[in-house]
Amino acid sequence: MTVSPGAGRPERVVLAGADIGGTTTQVVLCTDGLTVLDRVELPTPAAAGGQAMIGTVLGGLRTLLDRVPSRLAGVGVGAAGVVDAGTGRVLVASDSFSGWAGFAVTATIEEALGVPAFLDNDVNAFLRGEVSKGAVEGERHALGMTLGTGVGGALWMDGALLDGPHGAAGEIGHIPGFGDILCTCGGRGHLETLASGRSIAARYAERTGRHTSARGVAAAAEGGDPDAVAVFGAAGAAIARAILITAGMVDVTTVVIGGGVSRAWSLLRPPILGALAAEPPVSGHPIRLLRARLGGDAVAVGAASRARTELRAGCRA
Ligand SMILES: [Zn+2]
């Protein structure tokens, strides 16, 4: 279906956000107030190269624009890996993506659609989403953590994402001091070795010889399995320590946690709060711990929020 503009009713102006994950790509259309109007979820052709992955985003967007007649103002993309948010290129991608490192994401989208596009790391986009429209809406300072296959982190300081001189600020999953277990990155004792979904499954298998997913460990813990409870307890204590290190270093005391593992909130929250209570931040200011609210939309909504911020800044310039 094609919609001709100017057919009598005023056009609705919308923003788009895309979350390009290793398995699925989520595309949303939202209002200027970041209310999601519609969404599609498509398989990511991660082995087929950057052009194919952006082709999936564009295909999803066309579907949405057919369903929600409107005028697109801009597109934000959140993608895993190290990205250059300034040039809109992917710098470093994991092995599961082919032809993605070096790919000019925003230029390809702008050429196809004729609207401005912006690129962010997915964890940064997650936190921007939760600050813009989620659990920590309106906060000036927040730490964001995603507990998924790995552990991601991002810092929101003074109302903006903190990138750091090498783009790695907030990378909390790979700070050391959490034991001696080998990490996926080749280091040892990183937070990720205790708190990621993959690690929760591995630590449980070490204790019991039983191989299951993090979700399986959570189900066992809910059933009273002491090994499963202990694995979640160790994850929660490690997360609390990472929160306290952050609070001690940069005085950020509001924390939002998302990602698949955070679905086991009733198992994670008590050990995190217990460890936080035992060692309160030196500022004396209590930690505010929140579970992410946007669920699977967080990265895409955060990416759309980046586009909104940039477009508004462009209008003022
Ligand atoms: Zn690591």
mmCIF file of N, CA and C in Angstrom, residues 103-222:
data_model
loop_
_atom_site.group_PDB
_atom_site.id
_atom_site.type_symbol
_atom_site.label_atom_id
_atom_site.label_comp_id
_atom_site.label_asym_id
_atom_site.label_seq_id
_atom_site.Cartn_x
_atom_site.Cartn_y
_atom_site.Cartn_z
ATOM 1 N N PHE A 103 31.368 -1.342 8.569
ATOM 2 C CA PHE A 103 30.217 -1.019 7.726
ATOM 3 C C PHE A 103 29.637 0.360 8.080
ATOM 4 N N ALA A 104 29.300 1.123 7.020
ATOM 5 C CA ALA A 104 28.761 2.480 7.193
ATOM 6 C C ALA A 104 27.243 2.395 7.365
ATOM 7 N N VAL A 105 26.793 2.207 8.603
ATOM 8 C CA VAL A 105 25.383 1.951 8.898
ATOM 9 C C VAL A 105 24.516 3.166 8.558
ATOM 10 N N THR A 106 24.896 4.323 9.104
ATOM 11 C CA THR A 106 24.000 5.477 8.944
ATOM 12 C C THR A 106 23.997 5.984 7.501
ATOM 13 N N ALA A 107 25.145 5.958 6.839
ATOM 14 C CA ALA A 107 25.188 6.426 5.445
ATOM 15 C C ALA A 107 24.294 5.569 4.555
ATOM 16 N N THR A 108 24.287 4.262 4.801
ATOM 17 C CA THR A 108 23.460 3.351 3.996
ATOM 18 C C THR A 108 21.975 3.644 4.203
ATOM 19 N N ILE A 109 21.590 3.890 5.451
ATOM 20 C CA ILE A 109 20.178 4.181 5.742
ATOM 21 C C ILE A 109 19.781 5.541 5.164
ATOM 22 N N GLU A 110 20.663 6.526 5.338
ATOM 23 C CA GLU A 110 20.341 7.873 4.834
ATOM 24 C C GLU A 110 20.182 7.862 3.317
ATOM 25 N N GLU A 111 21.019 7.085 2.653
ATOM 26 C CA GLU A 111 20.932 7.007 1.198
ATOM 27 C C GLU A 111 19.621 6.353 0.750
ATOM 28 N N ALA A 112 19.204 5.327 1.504
ATOM 29 C CA ALA A 112 17.979 4.606 1.131
ATOM 30 C C ALA A 112 16.713 5.410 1.436
ATOM 31 N N LEU A 113 16.713 6.153 2.540
ATOM 32 C CA LEU A 113 15.468 6.774 3.006
ATOM 33 C C LEU A 113 15.431 8.288 2.870
ATOM 34 N N GLY A 114 16.593 8.908 2.761
ATOM 35 C CA GLY A 114 16.625 10.362 2.649
ATOM 36 C C GLY A 114 16.299 11.093 3.936
ATOM 37 N N VAL A 115 16.487 10.422 5.085
ATOM 38 C CA VAL A 115 16.320 11.084 6.388
ATOM 39 C C VAL A 115 17.574 10.832 7.217
ATOM 40 N N PRO A 116 17.833 11.690 8.218
ATOM 41 C CA PRO A 116 19.037 11.493 9.032
ATOM 42 C C PRO A 116 18.977 10.187 9.835
ATOM 43 N N ALA A 117 20.145 9.545 9.982
ATOM 44 C CA ALA A 117 20.235 8.308 10.759
ATOM 45 C C ALA A 117 21.404 8.413 11.736
ATOM 46 N N PHE A 118 21.282 7.677 12.847
ATOM 47 C CA PHE A 118 22.270 7.750 13.923
ATOM 48 C C PHE A 118 22.530 6.346 14.459
ATOM 49 N N LEU A 119 23.763 6.117 14.903
ATOM 50 C CA LEU A 119 24.159 4.784 15.375
ATOM 51 C C LEU A 119 24.697 4.862 16.795
ATOM 52 N N ASP A 120 24.284 3.911 17.636
ATOM 53 C CA ASP A 120 24.789 3.799 18.994
ATOM 54 C C ASP A 120 25.091 2.348 19.312
ATOM 55 N N ASN A 121 25.989 2.150 20.265
ATOM 56 C CA ASN A 121 26.169 0.825 20.850
ATOM 57 C C ASN A 121 24.855 0.415 21.523
ATOM 58 N N ASP A 122 24.533 -0.871 21.500
ATOM 59 C CA ASP A 122 23.213 -1.295 21.994
ATOM 60 C C ASP A 122 23.024 -1.069 23.495
ATOM 61 N N VAL A 123 24.077 -1.215 24.277
ATOM 62 C CA VAL A 123 23.917 -1.011 25.721
ATOM 63 C C VAL A 123 23.727 0.477 26.023
ATOM 64 N N ASN A 124 24.445 1.331 25.307
ATOM 65 C CA ASN A 124 24.218 2.771 25.437
ATOM 66 C C ASN A 124 22.778 3.117 25.052
ATOM 67 N N ALA A 125 22.303 2.520 23.963
ATOM 68 C CA ALA A 125 20.921 2.782 23.532
ATOM 69 C C ALA A 125 19.925 2.283 24.574
ATOM 70 N N PHE A 126 20.203 1.125 25.164
ATOM 71 C CA PHE A 126 19.350 0.591 26.241
ATOM 72 C C PHE A 126 19.203 1.618 27.355
ATOM 73 N N LEU A 127 20.338 2.168 27.813
ATOM 74 C CA LEU A 127 20.280 3.109 28.940
ATOM 75 C C LEU A 127 19.579 4.398 28.513
ATOM 76 N N ARG A 128 19.865 4.874 27.307
ATOM 77 C CA ARG A 128 19.193 6.082 26.824
ATOM 78 C C ARG A 128 17.673 5.864 26.785
ATOM 79 N N GLY A 129 17.265 4.650 26.372
ATOM 80 C CA GLY A 129 15.837 4.332 26.339
ATOM 81 C C GLY A 129 15.223 4.371 27.731
ATOM 82 N N GLU A 130 15.885 3.754 28.696
ATOM 83 C CA GLU A 130 15.329 3.704 30.057
ATOM 84 C C GLU A 130 15.320 5.088 30.706
ATOM 85 N N VAL A 131 16.299 5.943 30.345
ATOM 86 C CA VAL A 131 16.327 7.306 30.886
ATOM 87 C C VAL A 131 15.266 8.170 30.193
ATOM 88 N N SER A 132 15.021 7.914 28.912
ATOM 89 C CA SER A 132 14.081 8.743 28.151
ATOM 90 C C SER A 132 12.632 8.397 28.440
ATOM 91 N N LYS A 133 12.353 7.090 28.635
ATOM 92 C CA LYS A 133 10.943 6.685 28.688
ATOM 93 C C LYS A 133 10.727 5.489 29.620
ATOM 94 N N GLY A 134 11.734 5.085 30.372
ATOM 95 C CA GLY A 134 11.623 3.850 31.140
ATOM 96 C C GLY A 134 11.746 4.037 32.639
ATOM 97 N N ALA A 135 12.426 3.078 33.282
ATOM 98 C CA ALA A 135 12.464 2.996 34.748
ATOM 99 C C ALA A 135 13.190 4.164 35.403
ATOM 100 N N VAL A 136 14.122 4.798 34.695
ATOM 101 C CA VAL A 136 14.883 5.903 35.289
ATOM 102 C C VAL A 136 14.626 7.196 34.509
ATOM 103 N N GLU A 137 13.380 7.325 34.033
ATOM 104 C CA GLU A 137 13.001 8.481 33.216
ATOM 105 C C GLU A 137 13.341 9.795 33.928
ATOM 106 N N GLY A 138 14.031 10.654 33.197
ATOM 107 C CA GLY A 138 14.328 11.987 33.712
ATOM 108 C C GLY A 138 15.553 12.079 34.604
ATOM 109 N N GLU A 139 16.214 10.948 34.889
ATOM 110 C CA GLU A 139 17.394 10.987 35.764
ATOM 111 C C GLU A 139 18.542 11.733 35.078
ATOM 112 N N ARG A 140 19.335 12.460 35.842
ATOM 113 C CA ARG A 140 20.524 13.137 35.300
ATOM 114 C C ARG A 140 21.733 12.210 35.328
ATOM 115 N N HIS A 141 21.720 11.229 36.264
ATOM 116 C CA HIS A 141 22.867 10.336 36.436
ATOM 117 C C HIS A 141 22.359 8.920 36.648
ATOM 118 N N ALA A 142 22.854 7.967 35.893
ATOM 119 C CA ALA A 142 22.430 6.577 36.086
ATOM 120 C C ALA A 142 23.461 5.614 35.513
ATOM 121 N N LEU A 143 23.548 4.464 36.175
ATOM 122 C CA LEU A 143 24.332 3.339 35.647
ATOM 123 C C LEU A 143 23.343 2.345 35.053
ATOM 124 N N GLY A 144 23.607 1.901 33.831
ATOM 125 C CA GLY A 144 22.772 0.876 33.204
ATOM 126 C C GLY A 144 23.563 -0.405 33.051
ATOM 127 N N MET A 145 22.936 -1.524 33.368
ATOM 128 C CA MET A 145 23.588 -2.824 33.171
ATOM 129 C C MET A 145 22.640 -3.743 32.416
ATOM 130 N N THR A 146 23.179 -4.485 31.446
ATOM 131 C CA THR A 146 22.371 -5.498 30.772
ATOM 132 C C THR A 146 22.979 -6.866 31.052
ATOM 133 N N LEU A 147 22.146 -7.742 31.592
ATOM 134 C CA LEU A 147 22.572 -9.100 31.898
ATOM 135 C C LEU A 147 21.963 -10.022 30.853
ATOM 136 N N GLY A 148 22.727 -10.292 29.813
ATOM 137 C CA GLY A 148 22.251 -11.187 28.763
ATOM 138 C C GLY A 148 23.249 -12.319 28.613
ATOM 139 N N THR A 149 23.538 -12.689 27.359
ATOM 140 C CA THR A 149 24.588 -13.687 27.124
ATOM 141 C C THR A 149 25.872 -13.218 27.796
ATOM 142 N N GLY A 150 26.169 -11.913 27.642
ATOM 143 C CA GLY A 150 27.278 -11.272 28.348
ATOM 144 C C GLY A 150 26.727 -10.233 29.316
ATOM 145 N N VAL A 151 27.636 -9.409 29.861
ATOM 146 C CA VAL A 151 27.222 -8.320 30.750
ATOM 147 C C VAL A 151 27.657 -7.001 30.116
ATOM 148 N N GLY A 152 26.690 -6.119 29.872
ATOM 149 C CA GLY A 152 26.992 -4.809 29.301
ATOM 150 C C GLY A 152 26.775 -3.719 30.329
ATOM 151 N N GLY A 153 27.413 -2.584 30.095
ATOM 152 C CA GLY A 153 27.229 -1.462 31.007
ATOM 153 C C GLY A 153 27.314 -0.144 30.273
ATOM 154 N N ALA A 154 26.670 0.865 30.841
ATOM 155 C CA ALA A 154 26.711 2.209 30.263
ATOM 156 C C ALA A 154 26.488 3.215 31.376
ATOM 157 N N LEU A 155 27.031 4.410 31.196
ATOM 158 C CA LEU A 155 26.912 5.462 32.203
ATOM 159 C C LEU A 155 26.246 6.694 31.609
ATOM 160 N N TRP A 156 25.250 7.177 32.307
ATOM 161 C CA TRP A 156 24.546 8.407 31.936
ATOM 162 C C TRP A 156 24.967 9.450 32.966
ATOM 163 N N MET A 157 25.690 10.469 32.509
ATOM 164 C CA MET A 157 26.254 11.462 33.427
ATOM 165 C C MET A 157 25.821 12.845 32.990
ATOM 166 N N ASP A 158 25.241 13.611 33.936
ATOM 167 C CA ASP A 158 24.854 14.981 33.624
ATOM 168 C C ASP A 158 23.935 15.062 32.406
ATOM 169 N N GLY A 159 23.056 14.103 32.283
ATOM 170 C CA GLY A 159 22.067 14.143 31.218
ATOM 171 C C GLY A 159 22.558 13.714 29.848
ATOM 172 N N ALA A 160 23.688 12.998 29.804
ATOM 173 C CA ALA A 160 24.197 12.519 28.511
ATOM 174 C C ALA A 160 24.985 11.238 28.726
ATOM 175 N N LEU A 161 25.104 10.450 27.682
ATOM 176 C CA LEU A 161 25.916 9.240 27.774
ATOM 177 C C LEU A 161 27.378 9.618 27.899
ATOM 178 N N LEU A 162 28.085 8.916 28.774
ATOM 179 C CA LEU A 162 29.524 9.116 28.894
ATOM 180 C C LEU A 162 30.212 8.107 27.970
ATOM 181 N N ASP A 163 30.909 8.594 26.961
ATOM 182 C CA ASP A 163 31.596 7.697 26.019
ATOM 183 C C ASP A 163 32.990 7.332 26.514
ATOM 184 N N GLY A 164 33.702 8.309 27.039
ATOM 185 C CA GLY A 164 35.105 8.086 27.395
ATOM 186 C C GLY A 164 35.989 8.288 26.183
ATOM 187 N N PRO A 165 37.290 8.518 26.398
ATOM 188 C CA PRO A 165 38.199 8.816 25.285
ATOM 189 C C PRO A 165 38.344 7.673 24.285
ATOM 190 N N HIS A 166 38.029 6.436 24.697
ATOM 191 C CA HIS A 166 38.151 5.299 23.779
ATOM 192 C C HIS A 166 36.808 4.634 23.514
ATOM 193 N N GLY A 167 35.748 5.324 23.906
ATOM 194 C CA GLY A 167 34.401 4.788 23.652
ATOM 195 C C GLY A 167 34.007 3.629 24.547
ATOM 196 N N ALA A 168 34.778 3.391 25.607
ATOM 197 C CA ALA A 168 34.518 2.196 26.417
ATOM 198 C C ALA A 168 34.073 2.520 27.841
ATOM 199 N N ALA A 169 33.649 3.747 28.097
ATOM 200 C CA ALA A 169 33.179 4.095 29.441
ATOM 201 C C ALA A 169 31.972 3.237 29.805
ATOM 202 N N GLY A 170 31.913 2.821 31.057
ATOM 203 C CA GLY A 170 30.778 2.021 31.527
ATOM 204 C C GLY A 170 30.865 0.545 31.211
ATOM 205 N N GLU A 171 31.935 0.101 30.562
ATOM 206 C CA GLU A 171 32.078 -1.329 30.192
ATOM 207 C C GLU A 171 32.331 -2.171 31.435
ATOM 208 N N ILE A 172 31.276 -2.354 32.193
ATOM 209 C CA ILE A 172 31.416 -2.921 33.525
ATOM 210 C C ILE A 172 31.604 -4.434 33.506
ATOM 211 N N GLY A 173 31.192 -5.081 32.424
ATOM 212 C CA GLY A 173 31.257 -6.546 32.369
ATOM 213 C C GLY A 173 32.672 -7.095 32.410
ATOM 214 N N HIS A 174 33.636 -6.265 31.995
ATOM 215 C CA HIS A 174 35.005 -6.772 31.884
ATOM 216 C C HIS A 174 35.973 -6.061 32.816
ATOM 217 N N ILE A 175 35.468 -5.609 33.974
ATOM 218 C CA ILE A 175 36.398 -5.138 34.994
ATOM 219 C C ILE A 175 36.769 -6.335 35.874
ATOM 220 N N PRO A 176 38.045 -6.411 36.296
ATOM 221 C CA PRO A 176 38.504 -7.577 37.068
ATOM 222 C C PRO A 176 38.228 -7.430 38.561
ATOM 223 N N GLY A 177 38.535 -8.492 39.291
ATOM 224 C CA GLY A 177 38.401 -8.466 40.743
ATOM 225 C C GLY A 177 37.247 -9.316 41.245
ATOM 226 N N PHE A 178 36.740 -10.194 40.385
ATOM 227 C CA PHE A 178 35.568 -11.000 40.748
ATOM 228 C C PHE A 178 35.900 -12.494 40.740
ATOM 229 N N GLY A 179 37.108 -12.850 41.211
ATOM 230 C CA GLY A 179 37.509 -14.249 41.236
ATOM 231 C C GLY A 179 38.594 -14.513 40.210
ATOM 232 N N ASP A 180 38.628 -15.747 39.715
ATOM 233 C CA ASP A 180 39.735 -16.121 38.828
ATOM 234 C C ASP A 180 39.263 -16.918 37.607
ATOM 235 N N ILE A 181 37.977 -16.891 37.346
ATOM 236 C CA ILE A 181 37.438 -17.696 36.243
ATOM 237 C C ILE A 181 37.760 -17.010 34.909
ATOM 238 N N LEU A 182 38.090 -17.831 33.915
ATOM 239 C CA LEU A 182 38.426 -17.314 32.577
ATOM 240 C C LEU A 182 37.189 -16.684 31.938
ATOM 241 N N CYS A 183 37.365 -15.462 31.414
ATOM 242 C CA CYS A 183 36.256 -14.729 30.795
ATOM 243 C C CYS A 183 36.232 -14.979 29.281
ATOM 244 N N THR A 184 35.098 -14.704 28.667
ATOM 245 C CA THR A 184 34.977 -14.864 27.205
ATOM 246 C C THR A 184 35.959 -13.963 26.453
ATOM 247 N N CYS A 185 36.398 -12.865 27.094
ATOM 248 C CA CYS A 185 37.295 -11.919 26.430
ATOM 249 C C CYS A 185 38.750 -12.341 26.556
ATOM 250 N N GLY A 186 39.029 -13.419 27.326
ATOM 251 C CA GLY A 186 40.404 -13.864 27.514
ATOM 252 C C GLY A 186 40.988 -13.427 28.850
ATOM 253 N N GLY A 187 40.328 -12.467 29.519
ATOM 254 C CA GLY A 187 40.775 -12.035 30.841
ATOM 255 C C GLY A 187 40.285 -12.995 31.917
ATOM 256 N N ARG A 188 40.604 -12.665 33.173
ATOM 257 C CA ARG A 188 40.190 -13.526 34.279
ATOM 258 C C ARG A 188 39.471 -12.725 35.353
ATOM 259 N N GLY A 189 38.486 -13.387 35.971
ATOM 260 C CA GLY A 189 37.825 -12.787 37.129
ATOM 261 C C GLY A 189 36.984 -11.565 36.810
ATOM 262 N N HIS A 190 36.510 -11.461 35.595
ATOM 263 C CA HIS A 190 35.667 -10.315 35.234
ATOM 264 C C HIS A 190 34.238 -10.521 35.756
ATOM 265 N N LEU A 191 33.527 -9.430 35.966
ATOM 266 C CA LEU A 191 32.145 -9.509 36.444
ATOM 267 C C LEU A 191 31.319 -10.476 35.595
ATOM 268 N N GLU A 192 31.562 -10.451 34.294
ATOM 269 C CA GLU A 192 30.786 -11.302 33.382
ATOM 270 C C GLU A 192 30.892 -12.794 33.717
ATOM 271 N N THR A 193 32.007 -13.218 34.347
ATOM 272 C CA THR A 193 32.181 -14.649 34.658
ATOM 273 C C THR A 193 31.221 -15.129 35.745
ATOM 274 N N LEU A 194 30.557 -14.194 36.428
ATOM 275 C CA LEU A 194 29.594 -14.575 37.465
ATOM 276 C C LEU A 194 28.164 -14.157 37.125
ATOM 277 N N ALA A 195 28.021 -13.082 36.343
ATOM 278 C CA ALA A 195 26.697 -12.449 36.264
ATOM 279 C C ALA A 195 26.009 -12.558 34.909
ATOM 280 N N SER A 196 26.655 -13.096 33.893
ATOM 281 C CA SER A 196 25.972 -13.220 32.596
ATOM 282 C C SER A 196 25.123 -14.486 32.570
ATOM 283 N N GLY A 197 24.220 -14.565 31.621
ATOM 284 C CA GLY A 197 23.398 -15.759 31.479
ATOM 285 C C GLY A 197 24.248 -16.999 31.212
ATOM 286 N N ARG A 198 25.224 -16.831 30.320
ATOM 287 C CA ARG A 198 26.109 -17.950 29.992
ATOM 288 C C ARG A 198 26.864 -18.405 31.241
ATOM 289 N N SER A 199 27.322 -17.452 32.066
ATOM 290 C CA SER A 199 28.098 -17.804 33.261
ATOM 291 C C SER A 199 27.224 -18.449 34.330
ATOM 292 N N ILE A 200 26.007 -17.963 34.468
ATOM 293 C CA ILE A 200 25.105 -18.560 35.463
ATOM 294 C C ILE A 200 24.890 -20.039 35.131
ATOM 295 N N ALA A 201 24.698 -20.332 33.841
ATOM 296 C CA ALA A 201 24.545 -21.730 33.422
ATOM 297 C C ALA A 201 25.826 -22.521 33.681
ATOM 298 N N ALA A 202 26.996 -21.916 33.379
ATOM 299 C CA ALA A 202 28.278 -22.620 33.542
ATOM 300 C C ALA A 202 28.602 -22.865 35.015
ATOM 301 N N ARG A 203 28.357 -21.861 35.871
ATOM 302 C CA ARG A 203 28.667 -22.018 37.304
ATOM 303 C C ARG A 203 27.770 -23.097 37.933
ATOM 304 N N TYR A 204 26.530 -23.165 37.463
ATOM 305 C CA TYR A 204 25.613 -24.190 37.976
ATOM 306 C C TYR A 204 26.074 -25.576 37.527
ATOM 307 N N ALA A 205 26.507 -25.684 36.260
ATOM 308 C CA ALA A 205 26.985 -26.971 35.746
ATOM 309 C C ALA A 205 28.224 -27.429 36.513
ATOM 310 N N GLU A 206 29.104 -26.506 36.870
ATOM 311 C CA GLU A 206 30.304 -26.859 37.648
ATOM 312 C C GLU A 206 29.932 -27.446 39.014
ATOM 313 N N ARG A 207 28.917 -26.872 39.626
ATOM 314 C CA ARG A 207 28.529 -27.320 40.970
ATOM 315 C C ARG A 207 27.777 -28.638 40.947
ATOM 316 N N THR A 208 26.984 -28.857 39.895
ATOM 317 C CA THR A 208 26.026 -29.976 39.924
ATOM 318 C C THR A 208 26.248 -31.020 38.832
ATOM 319 N N GLY A 209 27.030 -30.656 37.787
ATOM 320 C CA GLY A 209 27.164 -31.557 36.644
ATOM 321 C C GLY A 209 25.952 -31.502 35.724
ATOM 322 N N ARG A 210 24.971 -30.670 36.069
ATOM 323 C CA ARG A 210 23.760 -30.583 35.248
ATOM 324 C C ARG A 210 23.843 -29.379 34.316
ATOM 325 N N HIS A 211 23.590 -29.627 33.037
ATOM 326 C CA HIS A 211 23.691 -28.565 32.026
ATOM 327 C C HIS A 211 22.304 -28.050 31.668
ATOM 328 N N THR A 212 22.088 -26.784 31.911
ATOM 329 C CA THR A 212 20.813 -26.155 31.572
ATOM 330 C C THR A 212 21.091 -24.675 31.268
ATOM 331 N N SER A 213 20.072 -23.967 30.818
ATOM 332 C CA SER A 213 20.226 -22.536 30.526
ATOM 333 C C SER A 213 20.094 -21.732 31.813
ATOM 334 N N ALA A 214 20.402 -20.438 31.726
ATOM 335 C CA ALA A 214 20.212 -19.565 32.893
ATOM 336 C C ALA A 214 18.748 -19.600 33.332
ATOM 337 N N ARG A 215 17.857 -19.693 32.367
ATOM 338 C CA ARG A 215 16.438 -19.768 32.697
ATOM 339 C C ARG A 215 16.141 -21.059 33.479
ATOM 340 N N GLY A 216 16.833 -22.146 33.067
ATOM 341 C CA GLY A 216 16.676 -23.412 33.788
ATOM 342 C C GLY A 216 17.205 -23.309 35.203
ATOM 343 N N VAL A 217 18.332 -22.600 35.377
ATOM 344 C CA VAL A 217 18.892 -22.409 36.722
ATOM 345 C C VAL A 217 17.915 -21.590 37.570
ATOM 346 N N ALA A 218 17.306 -20.583 36.948
ATOM 347 C CA ALA A 218 16.338 -19.745 37.675
ATOM 348 C C ALA A 218 15.144 -20.591 38.128
ATOM 349 N N ALA A 219 14.671 -21.463 37.244
ATOM 350 C CA ALA A 219 13.540 -22.320 37.616
ATOM 351 C C ALA A 219 13.930 -23.240 38.769
ATOM 352 N N ALA A 220 15.163 -23.770 38.723
ATOM 353 C CA ALA A 220 15.635 -24.641 39.808
ATOM 354 C C ALA A 220 15.714 -23.862 41.123
ATOM 355 N N ALA A 221 16.216 -22.617 41.041
ATOM 356 C CA ALA A 221 16.337 -21.796 42.257
ATOM 357 C C ALA A 221 14.957 -21.513 42.847
ATOM 358 N N GLU A 222 14.010 -21.252 41.970
ATOM 359 C CA GLU A 222 12.648 -20.991 42.460
ATOM 360 C C GLU A 222 12.058 -22.234 43.117
#
